[in-house]
Amino acid sequence: MDKTQYKNVFVFVEQREGQIQGVALELLGKARELADNLGEKVYAILLGNNISDKAQSLIAMGADNVVLCQDAELEQYYTESYTQAICQIVEKYKPSILLIGATTIGRDLGPRVSARLSTGLTADCTRLEISEEKELLMTRPAFGGNLMATIICSDHRPQMSTVRPGVMKALAKDDSRKGEIENMDIVFNKDKFRVRIIENVKEKGNMVDIADAKILVSGGRGCGTEEGLKRLKDLASVLKAEVSASRAVVDSGLMGHERQVGQTGKTVRPDLYIACGISGAIQHMAGMEESGFILAINKDRYAPIMQTADLGIIGDAKKIIPALTERLKSIMK
Amino acid sequence: MKIIVCIKQVPDTTEVRLDPVTGTLIRDGVPSIINPDDKGGLELALSLKDLYGAHVTVITMGPTQADAVLREAYAMGADRAILLTDRKFAGADTLATSNALAGALKMLEYDLIITGRQAIDGDTAQVGPQIAEHLDLPQVSYLENLEYDGNKTFRIRKATEEGYQILEVDSPCLVTVLASANKARYMSVRGIIEAYDKDVEVWGFDNISVDESKLGLKGSPTKVKKAFTKGVKSNGEVFEVDTEEAVGIIISRLKEKFII
């Protein structure tokens, strides 16, 4: 493979029902930084149907070029139609780097594309940098977050990586940015379309996105009762915050999975993370350690969360949370 | 119906701890288990066997000790077990792993291939879809439930961020299964006893026809440049005071940081 033929940083822009997903904008922000470092361009790949009106916004979020493919076969995500589209784009444009959001769609698409292209793919990266040799350094947690590994893909292109929502930061929208929108037609091999979508079901409980919250009040095993949850919600309402939880609380059924923070839940980086009765298993910490300020309230002085917290209070959350809520009520009026 | 389940032996990462002083991984005494999503996949296969009389083959790639997860699968009710092991497979990333497994699967008959969504030691969720690509099979990932029409069509409930999708696909196909899809059965006592008398077939490089350049470390496009632990962070303040004083400290710190 002649690596010198491959350049520019490509981002797969995920849309659902025509709505651009936040993770794609976060990736454009990261791609901008990587491309500037390499002296190359950022390309956004937008697949869908009747979505040309969305292309310009991608330029405002950091793209230099948008590759726009519109086709009825691309209206909804299907593994095969999207894989064919991405592979044809790669063949034509020869990207050096291809970034994909680690959503249920991106984690289905990424490995299929990488296998078809016989290139490497690194999942759920938490850090992406360019090395002195101009290679992409992809750092990710392994071993349930216990270990970090920096991965390279030296001899194959594109260098592919998925990144979970909430890990990278989107740029501020800049409508004065200029860029080009290029239309491309995909030639489909429809014999390979063998999966049929019968129904898409949205469940109401899943609509809150804790990754968007500025302040999170999060409960662990130590708050895992109906009353404990009520206390967290009271505090959250005073702070205009959302409530979230550790895996133990979600498994007990008190809170939905969409509010779970951690390795198997969501990655969050609020300005303030209040960990109540959370011991801080590594799997949990992997999902919140980038928070601006971490306040931990826990009875156990040796709980691992105390090492990560900016402020640790050893005590009973049952007493401290209501007292804090009352005091905040009086000063935030 | 012929079903093949790909399983992996993994360290129980929930039992892994960091040394609080050095920040290094303590691996000693960490038990090895069947990867939880794979166990969910095995249960799915066995429930289809209960309903439709399917033949269930389990396959794992790993060192010879990985034999243990195949014995466990036998004890749960699997019919045939294959251990794919060879020095030439060592050091494989997900793509090279999928090449080896797909090579083995090509030697077998199947209507349905089941893998777990992801393994808890790597969390990549890549090997299942990569196998599907090598075998030119349609894939459905994040499976929560599967219904079979008794003929050739599967109706699958796939988990999504917003809820779920209902998909239909005909056999042969590959699905990746969530541990939460079902509750895995226990091994039966008789199954455990019999599991030790059953044959585990051991396959190596010579049993599959895959080019050596696609296997193991050599066949891996990605390489680990370095591995490290995040170490111990300790620049925060910790207080053990009464409730009143604690609240005062919290308020003053949040004000200093302009959070409130």
XYZ file of C-alpha atoms in Angstrom, chain B:
260
model
C -30.835 -25.903 12.304
C -27.095 -25.652 12.849
C -25.896 -22.926 15.187
C -22.318 -21.941 15.965
C -21.555 -19.795 18.987
C -18.215 -17.974 19.229
C -17.176 -17.559 22.847
C -14.162 -16.050 24.570
C -12.475 -16.721 27.852
C -11.848 -13.431 29.633
C -10.514 -12.276 32.985
C -13.379 -11.066 35.151
C -12.485 -7.396 34.813
C -14.862 -6.402 37.589
C -12.427 -8.224 39.887
C -9.352 -6.433 38.609
C -7.974 -3.810 40.998
C -5.335 -1.140 40.738
C -2.552 -1.031 43.255
C -3.368 2.227 45.069
C 0.316 3.084 45.528
C 1.932 2.168 42.219
C -1.144 2.491 40.029
C -0.371 -0.824 38.326
C -2.800 -3.586 37.501
C -3.189 -6.420 39.996
C -3.897 -9.461 37.828
C -3.177 -12.175 40.361
C -6.148 -14.168 41.492
C -8.470 -12.721 38.875
C -10.822 -15.514 37.811
C -11.370 -16.462 34.151
C -14.946 -16.626 32.942
C -17.005 -16.994 29.765
C -17.424 -13.462 28.461
C -20.895 -12.359 29.676
C -22.284 -11.321 26.269
C -21.043 -14.631 24.806
C -22.824 -16.498 27.569
C -25.996 -14.643 26.569
C -25.336 -15.816 23.015
C -24.852 -19.407 24.129
C -28.100 -19.277 26.057
C -29.888 -18.004 22.940
C -28.505 -20.973 20.976
C -29.521 -23.454 23.660
C -33.031 -22.018 23.887
C -33.361 -22.509 20.095
C -32.122 -26.047 20.616
C -34.832 -26.585 23.253
C -37.528 -25.281 20.908
C -36.398 -26.529 17.518
C -33.819 -29.227 18.175
C -30.894 -27.197 16.841
C -27.347 -28.548 16.871
C -25.074 -26.200 18.809
C -21.324 -25.960 18.202
C -19.179 -23.699 20.370
C -15.817 -22.413 19.231
C -13.211 -20.365 21.015
C -9.838 -19.012 19.998
C -7.256 -18.754 22.712
C -4.541 -20.549 24.644
C -5.035 -24.180 25.686
C -6.504 -23.105 29.054
C -9.493 -21.723 27.140
C -10.615 -25.361 27.058
C -12.339 -24.543 30.374
C -15.016 -22.330 28.780
C -15.770 -25.060 26.236
C -16.283 -27.591 29.057
C -18.643 -25.115 30.693
C -20.532 -24.775 27.405
C -20.784 -28.591 27.218
C -22.163 -28.651 30.757
C -24.801 -26.099 29.750
C -25.861 -28.233 26.796
C -23.652 -27.579 23.747
C -23.205 -30.495 21.316
C -19.764 -29.903 19.885
C -16.763 -27.839 20.973
C -13.742 -26.588 19.047
C -10.649 -24.951 20.487
C -8.804 -22.894 17.917
C -5.262 -22.547 19.153
C -1.921 -22.004 17.484
C 1.133 -19.883 18.071
C 0.509 -18.402 14.654
C -2.712 -16.843 15.994
C -0.993 -15.094 18.911
C -0.870 -11.330 19.176
C -3.879 -10.887 16.916
C -5.892 -7.679 16.872
C -9.602 -7.815 16.086
C -9.132 -8.124 12.312
C -6.597 -10.953 12.554
C -8.786 -12.668 15.162
C -11.768 -12.436 12.840
C -9.675 -13.875 10.001
C -8.774 -16.947 12.062
C -12.301 -17.503 13.362
C -13.873 -16.962 9.942
C -11.357 -19.436 8.520
C -12.530 -22.050 11.013
C -16.213 -21.251 10.481
C -15.770 -21.767 6.739
C -14.940 -25.401 7.496
C -18.293 -25.858 9.271
C -21.961 -25.806 8.348
C -24.222 -23.176 9.868
C -27.570 -21.463 9.583
C -26.898 -19.014 12.387
C -23.641 -17.729 13.856
C -23.848 -16.098 17.257
C -21.209 -13.961 18.958
C -21.403 -11.771 22.023
C -21.690 -8.057 21.372
C -18.296 -7.385 22.947
C -15.790 -8.884 25.363
C -15.226 -7.267 28.746
C -11.432 -7.299 28.417
C -11.370 -5.396 25.123
C -14.850 -3.868 24.763
C -14.338 -3.379 21.017
C -17.509 -5.053 19.635
C -15.588 -5.555 16.379
C -14.911 -9.255 15.914
C -18.543 -10.279 15.287
C -19.190 -7.856 12.401
C -15.715 -8.535 10.987
C -16.437 -12.283 10.885
C -19.753 -11.546 9.145
C -17.904 -9.558 6.494
C -15.364 -12.329 5.818
C -18.194 -14.861 5.446
C -20.319 -12.452 3.394
C -23.195 -12.826 5.863
C -25.744 -10.203 6.870
C -25.260 -9.104 10.470
C -27.500 -7.807 13.220
C -25.700 -6.434 16.270
C -26.979 -5.537 19.763
C -29.535 -8.337 19.727
C -31.968 -8.275 22.644
C -34.389 -10.908 21.428
C -34.764 -13.350 18.544
C -37.804 -15.178 17.227
C -37.509 -17.920 14.640
C -40.328 -18.796 12.265
C -39.248 -22.433 12.200
C -38.326 -22.146 8.540
C -35.630 -19.630 7.619
C -36.534 -16.186 8.919
C -35.409 -14.556 12.139
C -37.249 -11.615 13.640
C -34.806 -9.719 15.828
C -35.158 -7.000 18.407
C -32.042 -4.820 18.313
C -31.240 -2.312 21.077
C -30.706 1.311 20.017
C -30.038 4.491 21.977
C -33.637 5.628 21.660
C -35.345 2.297 22.183
C -35.216 -0.627 19.794
C -35.631 -1.762 16.204
C -37.421 -4.831 14.903
C -35.497 -6.360 11.994
C -35.991 -9.403 9.815
C -33.236 -11.434 8.243
C -33.037 -14.864 6.647
C -30.534 -17.565 7.475
C -27.634 -17.808 7.151
C -26.710 -14.752 9.170
C -24.627 -13.564 12.116
C -25.959 -11.884 15.238
C -24.136 -10.246 18.156
C -25.948 -10.677 21.452
C -26.245 -8.645 24.646
C -25.808 -10.424 27.991
C -29.098 -8.844 29.040
C -30.926 -10.664 26.215
C -31.621 -13.590 28.510
C -30.633 -15.208 31.744
C -28.079 -17.934 31.124
C -28.967 -21.348 32.484
C -26.850 -23.069 35.088
C -24.710 -26.037 34.256
C -26.460 -29.259 35.197
C -24.685 -31.628 37.592
C -24.899 -34.403 35.034
C -23.705 -31.979 32.389
C -20.675 -31.040 34.476
C -19.722 -34.678 34.999
C -20.205 -35.550 31.351
C -18.433 -32.427 30.141
C -15.099 -33.836 31.268
C -15.508 -36.969 29.199
C -16.490 -35.171 26.039
C -14.034 -34.398 23.302
C -12.908 -30.891 22.670
C -11.565 -30.758 19.124
C -8.319 -28.859 18.925
C -7.769 -27.022 15.654
C -4.672 -25.150 14.583
C -3.292 -23.326 11.595
C -3.293 -26.518 9.517
C -7.031 -27.028 9.994
C -8.025 -23.758 8.360
C -7.058 -22.363 5.005
C -6.143 -18.786 5.736
C -2.985 -17.095 4.509
C -0.475 -16.805 7.333
C 0.024 -13.125 6.537
C -3.551 -12.497 7.723
C -3.105 -14.083 11.131
C -1.643 -13.238 14.501
C 0.591 -10.269 15.104
C 1.703 -10.252 11.461
C -1.856 -10.042 10.212
C -2.844 -7.242 12.583
C -3.091 -3.745 11.084
C -3.212 -2.214 14.566
C -0.382 -2.488 17.063
C -0.143 -1.462 20.687
C 2.469 1.282 20.890
C 2.276 1.538 24.640
C 0.081 0.516 27.532
C -0.178 2.332 30.823
C -2.403 2.765 33.826
C -3.848 6.111 34.607
C -2.002 6.155 37.876
C -3.104 7.698 41.112
C -4.478 11.180 41.180
C -4.516 12.944 44.508
C -4.830 16.671 44.478
C -8.314 16.920 45.914
C -9.269 17.829 49.460
C -11.016 15.404 51.778
C -12.919 16.420 54.899
C -14.536 14.458 57.685
C -16.634 16.980 59.564
C -20.220 17.282 60.805
C -23.058 17.825 58.371
C -23.361 21.557 58.973
C -19.682 22.222 58.375
C -19.599 19.883 55.363
C -22.395 21.841 53.713
C -20.497 25.073 54.388
C -17.338 23.719 52.759
C -19.233 22.457 49.723
C -20.994 25.796 49.185
C -17.787 27.786 49.525
C -15.876 25.560 47.043
C -18.691 25.682 44.488
C -18.753 29.451 44.790
C -14.974 29.691 44.370
C -15.270 27.661 41.168
C -18.155 29.856 39.956
C -20.370 26.800 39.664
C -23.095 28.431 41.758
